[in-house]
PDB file of C-alpha atoms in Angstrom:
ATOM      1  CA  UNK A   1      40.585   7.476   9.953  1.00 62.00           C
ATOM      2  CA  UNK A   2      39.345   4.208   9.799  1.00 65.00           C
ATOM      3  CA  UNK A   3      36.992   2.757  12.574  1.00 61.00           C
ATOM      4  CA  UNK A   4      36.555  -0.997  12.658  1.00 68.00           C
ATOM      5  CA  UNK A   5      33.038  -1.844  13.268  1.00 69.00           C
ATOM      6  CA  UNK A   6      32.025  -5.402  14.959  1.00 75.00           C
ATOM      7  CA  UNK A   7      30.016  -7.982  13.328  1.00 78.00           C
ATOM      8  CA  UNK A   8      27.497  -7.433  16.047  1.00 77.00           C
ATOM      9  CA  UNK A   9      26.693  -3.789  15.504  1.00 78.00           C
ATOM     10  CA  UNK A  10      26.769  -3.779  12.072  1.00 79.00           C
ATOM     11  CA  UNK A  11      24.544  -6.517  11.973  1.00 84.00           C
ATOM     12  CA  UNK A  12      22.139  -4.571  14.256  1.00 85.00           C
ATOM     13  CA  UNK A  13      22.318  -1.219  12.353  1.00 89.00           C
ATOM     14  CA  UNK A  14      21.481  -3.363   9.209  1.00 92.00           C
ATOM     15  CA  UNK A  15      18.429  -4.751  10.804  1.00 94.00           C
ATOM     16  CA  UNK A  16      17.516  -1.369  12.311  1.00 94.00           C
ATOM     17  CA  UNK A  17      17.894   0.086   8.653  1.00 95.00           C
ATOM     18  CA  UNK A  18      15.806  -2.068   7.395  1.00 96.00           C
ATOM     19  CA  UNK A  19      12.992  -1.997  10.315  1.00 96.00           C
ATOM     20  CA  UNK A  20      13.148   1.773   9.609  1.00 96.00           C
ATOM     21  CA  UNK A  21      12.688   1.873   5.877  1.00 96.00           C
ATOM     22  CA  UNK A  22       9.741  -0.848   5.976  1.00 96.00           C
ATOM     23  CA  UNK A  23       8.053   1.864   8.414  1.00 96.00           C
ATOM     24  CA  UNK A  24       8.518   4.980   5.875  1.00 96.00           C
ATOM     25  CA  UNK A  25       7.331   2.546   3.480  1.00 93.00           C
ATOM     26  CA  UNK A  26       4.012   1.862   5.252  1.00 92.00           C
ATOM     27  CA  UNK A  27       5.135  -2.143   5.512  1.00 93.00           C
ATOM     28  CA  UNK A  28       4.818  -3.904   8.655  1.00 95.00           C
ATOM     29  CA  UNK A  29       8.012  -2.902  10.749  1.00 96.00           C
ATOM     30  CA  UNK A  30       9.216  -4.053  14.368  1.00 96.00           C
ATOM     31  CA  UNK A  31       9.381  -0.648  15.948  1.00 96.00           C
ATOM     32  CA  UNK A  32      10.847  -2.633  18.712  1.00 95.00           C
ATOM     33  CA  UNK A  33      13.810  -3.055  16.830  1.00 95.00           C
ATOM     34  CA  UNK A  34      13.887   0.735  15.250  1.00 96.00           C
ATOM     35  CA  UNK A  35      13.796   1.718  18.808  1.00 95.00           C
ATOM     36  CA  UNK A  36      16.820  -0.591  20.319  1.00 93.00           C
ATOM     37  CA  UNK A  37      14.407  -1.811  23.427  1.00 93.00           C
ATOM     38  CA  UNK A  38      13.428  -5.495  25.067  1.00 91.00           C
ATOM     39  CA  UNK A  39       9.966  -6.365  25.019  1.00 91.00           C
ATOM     40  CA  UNK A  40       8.049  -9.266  26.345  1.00 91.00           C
ATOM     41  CA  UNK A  41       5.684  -9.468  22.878  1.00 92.00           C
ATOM     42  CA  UNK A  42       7.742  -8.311  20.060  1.00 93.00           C
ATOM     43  CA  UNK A  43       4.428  -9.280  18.096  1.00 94.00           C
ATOM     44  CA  UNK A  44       2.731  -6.351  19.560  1.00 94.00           C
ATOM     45  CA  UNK A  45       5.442  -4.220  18.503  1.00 95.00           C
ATOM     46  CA  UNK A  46       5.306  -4.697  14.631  1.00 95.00           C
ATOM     47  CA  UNK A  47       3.210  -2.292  12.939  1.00 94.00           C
ATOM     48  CA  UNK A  48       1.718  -0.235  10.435  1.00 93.00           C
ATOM     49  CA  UNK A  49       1.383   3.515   9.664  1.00 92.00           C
ATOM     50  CA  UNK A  50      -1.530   2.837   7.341  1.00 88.00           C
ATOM     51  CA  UNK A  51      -3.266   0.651  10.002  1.00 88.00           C
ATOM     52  CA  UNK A  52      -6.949   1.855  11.221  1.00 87.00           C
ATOM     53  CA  UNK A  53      -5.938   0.956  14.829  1.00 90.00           C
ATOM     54  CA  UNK A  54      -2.021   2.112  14.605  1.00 92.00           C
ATOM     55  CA  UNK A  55      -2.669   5.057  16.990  1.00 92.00           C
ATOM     56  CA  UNK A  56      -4.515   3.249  19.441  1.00 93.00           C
ATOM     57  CA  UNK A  57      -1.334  -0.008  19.758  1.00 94.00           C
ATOM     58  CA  UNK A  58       0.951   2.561  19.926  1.00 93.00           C
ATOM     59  CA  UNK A  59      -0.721   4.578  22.523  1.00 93.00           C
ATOM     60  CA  UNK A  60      -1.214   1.340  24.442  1.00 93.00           C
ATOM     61  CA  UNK A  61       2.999   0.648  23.863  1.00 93.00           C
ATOM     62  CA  UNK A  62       3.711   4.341  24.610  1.00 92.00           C
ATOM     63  CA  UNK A  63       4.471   3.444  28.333  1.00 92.00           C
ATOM     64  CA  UNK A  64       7.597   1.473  27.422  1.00 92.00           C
ATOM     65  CA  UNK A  65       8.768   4.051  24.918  1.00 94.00           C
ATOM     66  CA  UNK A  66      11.141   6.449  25.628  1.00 94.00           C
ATOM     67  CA  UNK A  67      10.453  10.590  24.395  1.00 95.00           C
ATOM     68  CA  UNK A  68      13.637   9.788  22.207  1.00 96.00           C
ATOM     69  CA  UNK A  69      11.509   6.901  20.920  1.00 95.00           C
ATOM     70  CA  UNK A  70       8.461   9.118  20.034  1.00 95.00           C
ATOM     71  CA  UNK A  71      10.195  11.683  18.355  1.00 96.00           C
ATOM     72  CA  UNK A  72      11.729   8.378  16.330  1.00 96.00           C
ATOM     73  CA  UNK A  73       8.465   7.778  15.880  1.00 96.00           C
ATOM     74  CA  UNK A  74       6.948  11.278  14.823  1.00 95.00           C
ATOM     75  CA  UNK A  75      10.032  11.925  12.473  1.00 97.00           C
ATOM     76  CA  UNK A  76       8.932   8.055  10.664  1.00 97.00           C
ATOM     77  CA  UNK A  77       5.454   8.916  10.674  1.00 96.00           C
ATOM     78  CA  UNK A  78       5.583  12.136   9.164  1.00 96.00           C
ATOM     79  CA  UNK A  79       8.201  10.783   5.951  1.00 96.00           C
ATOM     80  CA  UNK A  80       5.541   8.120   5.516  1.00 96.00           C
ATOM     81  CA  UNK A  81       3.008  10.543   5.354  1.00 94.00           C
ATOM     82  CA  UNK A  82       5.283  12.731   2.860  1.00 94.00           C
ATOM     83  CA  UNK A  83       5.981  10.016   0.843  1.00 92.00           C
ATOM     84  CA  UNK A  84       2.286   8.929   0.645  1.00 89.00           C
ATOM     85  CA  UNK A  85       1.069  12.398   0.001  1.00 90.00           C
ATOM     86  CA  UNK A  86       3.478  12.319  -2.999  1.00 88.00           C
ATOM     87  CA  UNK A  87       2.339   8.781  -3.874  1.00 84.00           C
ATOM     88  CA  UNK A  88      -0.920  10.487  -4.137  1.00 84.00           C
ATOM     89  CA  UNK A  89       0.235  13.997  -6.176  1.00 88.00           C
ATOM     90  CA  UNK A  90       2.359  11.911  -8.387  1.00 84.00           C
ATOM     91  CA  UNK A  91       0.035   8.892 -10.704  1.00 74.00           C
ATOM     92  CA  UNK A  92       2.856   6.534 -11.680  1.00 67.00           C
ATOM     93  CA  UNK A  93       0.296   4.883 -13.836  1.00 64.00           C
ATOM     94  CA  UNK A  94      -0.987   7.787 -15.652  1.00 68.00           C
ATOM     95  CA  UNK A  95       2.526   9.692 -14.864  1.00 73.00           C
ATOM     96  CA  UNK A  96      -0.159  12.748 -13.911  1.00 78.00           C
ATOM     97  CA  UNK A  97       1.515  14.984 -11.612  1.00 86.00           C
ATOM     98  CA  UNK A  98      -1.054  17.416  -9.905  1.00 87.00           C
ATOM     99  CA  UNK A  99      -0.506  20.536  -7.608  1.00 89.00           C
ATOM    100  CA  UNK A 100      -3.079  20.079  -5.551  1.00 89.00           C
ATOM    101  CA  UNK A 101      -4.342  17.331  -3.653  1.00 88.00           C
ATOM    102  CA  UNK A 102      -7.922  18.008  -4.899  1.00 92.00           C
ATOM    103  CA  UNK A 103      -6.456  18.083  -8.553  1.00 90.00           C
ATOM    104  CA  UNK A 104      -5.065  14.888  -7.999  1.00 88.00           C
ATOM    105  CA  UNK A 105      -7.838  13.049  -6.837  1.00 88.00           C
ATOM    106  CA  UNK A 106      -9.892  14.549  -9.736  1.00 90.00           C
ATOM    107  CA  UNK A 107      -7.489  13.132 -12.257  1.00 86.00           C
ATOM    108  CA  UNK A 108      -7.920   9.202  -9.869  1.00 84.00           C
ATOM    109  CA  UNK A 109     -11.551   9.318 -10.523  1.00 86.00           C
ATOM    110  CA  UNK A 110     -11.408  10.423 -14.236  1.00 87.00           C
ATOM    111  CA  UNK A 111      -8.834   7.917 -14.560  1.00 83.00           C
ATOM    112  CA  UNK A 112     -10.680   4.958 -13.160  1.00 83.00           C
ATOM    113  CA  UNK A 113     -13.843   6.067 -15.492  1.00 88.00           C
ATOM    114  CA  UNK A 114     -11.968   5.647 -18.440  1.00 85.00           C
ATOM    115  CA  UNK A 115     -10.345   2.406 -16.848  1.00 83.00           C
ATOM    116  CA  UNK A 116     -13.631   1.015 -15.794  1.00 87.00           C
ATOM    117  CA  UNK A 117     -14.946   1.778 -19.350  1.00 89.00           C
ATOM    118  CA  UNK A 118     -12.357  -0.380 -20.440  1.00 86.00           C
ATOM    119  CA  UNK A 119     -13.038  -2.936 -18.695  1.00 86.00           C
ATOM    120  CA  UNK A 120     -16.782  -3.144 -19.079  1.00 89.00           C
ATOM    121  CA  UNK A 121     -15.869  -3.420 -22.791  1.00 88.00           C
ATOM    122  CA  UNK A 122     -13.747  -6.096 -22.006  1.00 86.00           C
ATOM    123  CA  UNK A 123     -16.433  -7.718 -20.531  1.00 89.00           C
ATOM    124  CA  UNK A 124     -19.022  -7.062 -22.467  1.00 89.00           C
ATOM    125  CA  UNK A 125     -16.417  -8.786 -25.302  1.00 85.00           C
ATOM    126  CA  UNK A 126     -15.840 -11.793 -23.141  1.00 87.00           C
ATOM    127  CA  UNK A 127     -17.640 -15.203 -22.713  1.00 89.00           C
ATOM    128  CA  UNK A 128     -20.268 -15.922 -20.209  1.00 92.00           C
ATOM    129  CA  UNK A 129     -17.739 -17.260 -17.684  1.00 92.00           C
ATOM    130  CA  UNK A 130     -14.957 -14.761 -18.379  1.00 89.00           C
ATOM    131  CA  UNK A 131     -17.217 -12.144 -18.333  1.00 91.00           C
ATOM    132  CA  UNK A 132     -19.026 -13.506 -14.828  1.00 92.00           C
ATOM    133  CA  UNK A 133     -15.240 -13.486 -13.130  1.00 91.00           C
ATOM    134  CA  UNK A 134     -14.017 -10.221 -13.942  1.00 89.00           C
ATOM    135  CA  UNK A 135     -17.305  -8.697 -12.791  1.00 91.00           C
ATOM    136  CA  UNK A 136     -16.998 -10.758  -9.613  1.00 91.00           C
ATOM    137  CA  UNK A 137     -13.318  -9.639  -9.430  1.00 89.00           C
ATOM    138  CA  UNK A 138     -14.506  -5.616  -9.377  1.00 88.00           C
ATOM    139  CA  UNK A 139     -17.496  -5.981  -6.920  1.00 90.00           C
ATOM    140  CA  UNK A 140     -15.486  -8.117  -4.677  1.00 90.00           C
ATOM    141  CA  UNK A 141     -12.736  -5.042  -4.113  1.00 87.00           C
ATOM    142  CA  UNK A 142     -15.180  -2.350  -4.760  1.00 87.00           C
ATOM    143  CA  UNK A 143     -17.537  -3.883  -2.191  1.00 87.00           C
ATOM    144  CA  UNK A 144     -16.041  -6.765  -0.694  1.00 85.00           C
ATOM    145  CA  UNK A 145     -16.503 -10.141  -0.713  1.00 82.00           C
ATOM    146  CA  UNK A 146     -17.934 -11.991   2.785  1.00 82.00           C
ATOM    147  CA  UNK A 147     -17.634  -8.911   4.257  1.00 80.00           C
ATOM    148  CA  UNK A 148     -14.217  -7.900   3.459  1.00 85.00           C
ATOM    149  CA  UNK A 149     -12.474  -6.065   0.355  1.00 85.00           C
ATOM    150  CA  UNK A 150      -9.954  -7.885  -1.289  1.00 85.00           C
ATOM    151  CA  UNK A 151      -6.616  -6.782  -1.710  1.00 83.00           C
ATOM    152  CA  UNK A 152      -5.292  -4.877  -5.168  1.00 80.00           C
ATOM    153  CA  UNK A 153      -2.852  -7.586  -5.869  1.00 82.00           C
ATOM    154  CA  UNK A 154      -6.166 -10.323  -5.490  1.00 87.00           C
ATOM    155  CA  UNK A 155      -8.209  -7.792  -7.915  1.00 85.00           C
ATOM    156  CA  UNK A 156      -5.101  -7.723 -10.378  1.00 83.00           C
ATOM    157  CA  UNK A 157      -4.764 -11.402 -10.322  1.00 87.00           C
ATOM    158  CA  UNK A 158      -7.978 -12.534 -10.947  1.00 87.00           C
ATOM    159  CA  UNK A 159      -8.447  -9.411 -14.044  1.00 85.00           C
ATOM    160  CA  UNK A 160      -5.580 -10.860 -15.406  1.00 83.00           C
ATOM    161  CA  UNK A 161      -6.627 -14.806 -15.330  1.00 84.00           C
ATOM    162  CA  UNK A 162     -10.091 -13.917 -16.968  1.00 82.00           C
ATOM    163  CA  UNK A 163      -8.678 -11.245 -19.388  1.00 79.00           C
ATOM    164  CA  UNK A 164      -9.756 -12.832 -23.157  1.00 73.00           C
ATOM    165  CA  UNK A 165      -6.874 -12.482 -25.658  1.00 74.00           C
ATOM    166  CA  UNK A 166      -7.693  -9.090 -27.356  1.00 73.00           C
ATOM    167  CA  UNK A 167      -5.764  -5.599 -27.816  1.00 76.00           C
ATOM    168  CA  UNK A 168      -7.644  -4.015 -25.147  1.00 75.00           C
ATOM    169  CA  UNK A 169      -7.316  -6.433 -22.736  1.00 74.00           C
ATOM    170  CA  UNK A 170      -3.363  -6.337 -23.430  1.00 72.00           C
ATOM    171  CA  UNK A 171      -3.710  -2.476 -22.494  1.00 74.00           C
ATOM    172  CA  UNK A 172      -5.301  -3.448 -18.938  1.00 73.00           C
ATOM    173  CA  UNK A 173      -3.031  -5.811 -17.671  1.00 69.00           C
ATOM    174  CA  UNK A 174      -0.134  -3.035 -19.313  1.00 67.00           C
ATOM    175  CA  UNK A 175      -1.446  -0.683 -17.124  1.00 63.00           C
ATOM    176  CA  UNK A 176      -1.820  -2.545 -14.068  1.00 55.00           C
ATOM    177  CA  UNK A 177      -5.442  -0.977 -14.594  1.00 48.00           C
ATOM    178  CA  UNK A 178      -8.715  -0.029 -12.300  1.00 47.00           C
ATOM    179  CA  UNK A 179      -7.217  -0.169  -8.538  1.00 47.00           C
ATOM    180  CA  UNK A 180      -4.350   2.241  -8.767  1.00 49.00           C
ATOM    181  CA  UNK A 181      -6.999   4.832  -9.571  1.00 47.00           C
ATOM    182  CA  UNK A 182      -9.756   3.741  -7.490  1.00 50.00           C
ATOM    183  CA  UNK A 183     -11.782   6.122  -5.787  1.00 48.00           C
ATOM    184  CA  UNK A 184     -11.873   3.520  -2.811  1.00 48.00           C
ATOM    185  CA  UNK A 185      -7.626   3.799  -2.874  1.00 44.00           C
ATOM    186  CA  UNK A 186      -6.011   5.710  -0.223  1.00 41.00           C
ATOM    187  CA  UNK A 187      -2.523   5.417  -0.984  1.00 40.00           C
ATOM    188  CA  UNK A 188      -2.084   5.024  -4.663  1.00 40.00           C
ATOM    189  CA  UNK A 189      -1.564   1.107  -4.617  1.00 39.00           C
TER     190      UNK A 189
END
């Protein structure tokens, strides 16, 4: 039997959808929306699982959630975990799969050795100014840069403009090299 939605809901459920998968995804998310309720600052309301401080905003939203809307909440939080842990377990770089979390984080750091040898050969193959940059690039999201890390994508990006034309340096920006296997990477990229 055929049930004719409106334009309205289905254009709700589609932004809910949406709202929802962002949040298993570990993307900013308006859990306002996921959770069908009025707020006076929807900015408050849009989120991150992998956020430092994501316990403490919800816990200071909590008050205008529903239980319904925590157990919404706990069900999210718990596939974004899943699908991180298997983020983790599963390199798509390397295609490693590991059993154990302790196995897999084993195979990240011998991975980023043998990337990071890579890439100090690329340097040590590059010009002065080439060579300068890319070192730059690695201390800057190993150990920050004014006092903040910069992002994967800003490490890839600046690899890639100072990578010299060579074989190996082909194989690094193949591999989307060094930051998927960081030691310093929490969620695989």
């Amino acid at each position: 039997m055929y049930v004719p939605i409106d334009k309205d809901t289905d254009k709700n459920s589609k932004k809910v959808t949406g709202e929802i998968l962002k949040a298993i995804l570990g993307n900013k998310a308006k859990f306002d929306v996921i959770f069908g309720i009025e707020v006076k600052n929807p900015k408050e309301w849009v989120l991150t699982f992998n956020s430092d401080d994501f316990d403490d905003k919800i816990e200071g939203l909590s008050s205008q959630m529903t239980d319904e809307d925590s157990e919404i909440l706990l069900i999210l939080k718990e596939l974004y975990f899943a699908l991180n842990l298997s983020d983790i377990l599963n390199n798509s770089v390397t295609d490693k799969n590991a059993k154990t979390l302790s196995e897999a984080m084993i195979n990240r750091y011998d991975d980023h050795k043998n990337q990071l040898a890579m890439l100090k050969k690329v340097i040590d193959s590059s010009d002065k100014k080439h060579a300068k940059e890319l070192k730059e690039a690695y201390s800057a999201y190993i150990d920050g840069e004014n006092n903040k890390k910069i992002s994967f994508e800003d490490l890839k990006k600046r690899i890639q403009k100072n990578l010299v034309d060579s074989e190996l340096s082909q194989k690094i920006n193949d591999l989307s090299i060094i930051g998927e296997n960081t030691p310093t990477s929490t969620s695989g990229g």
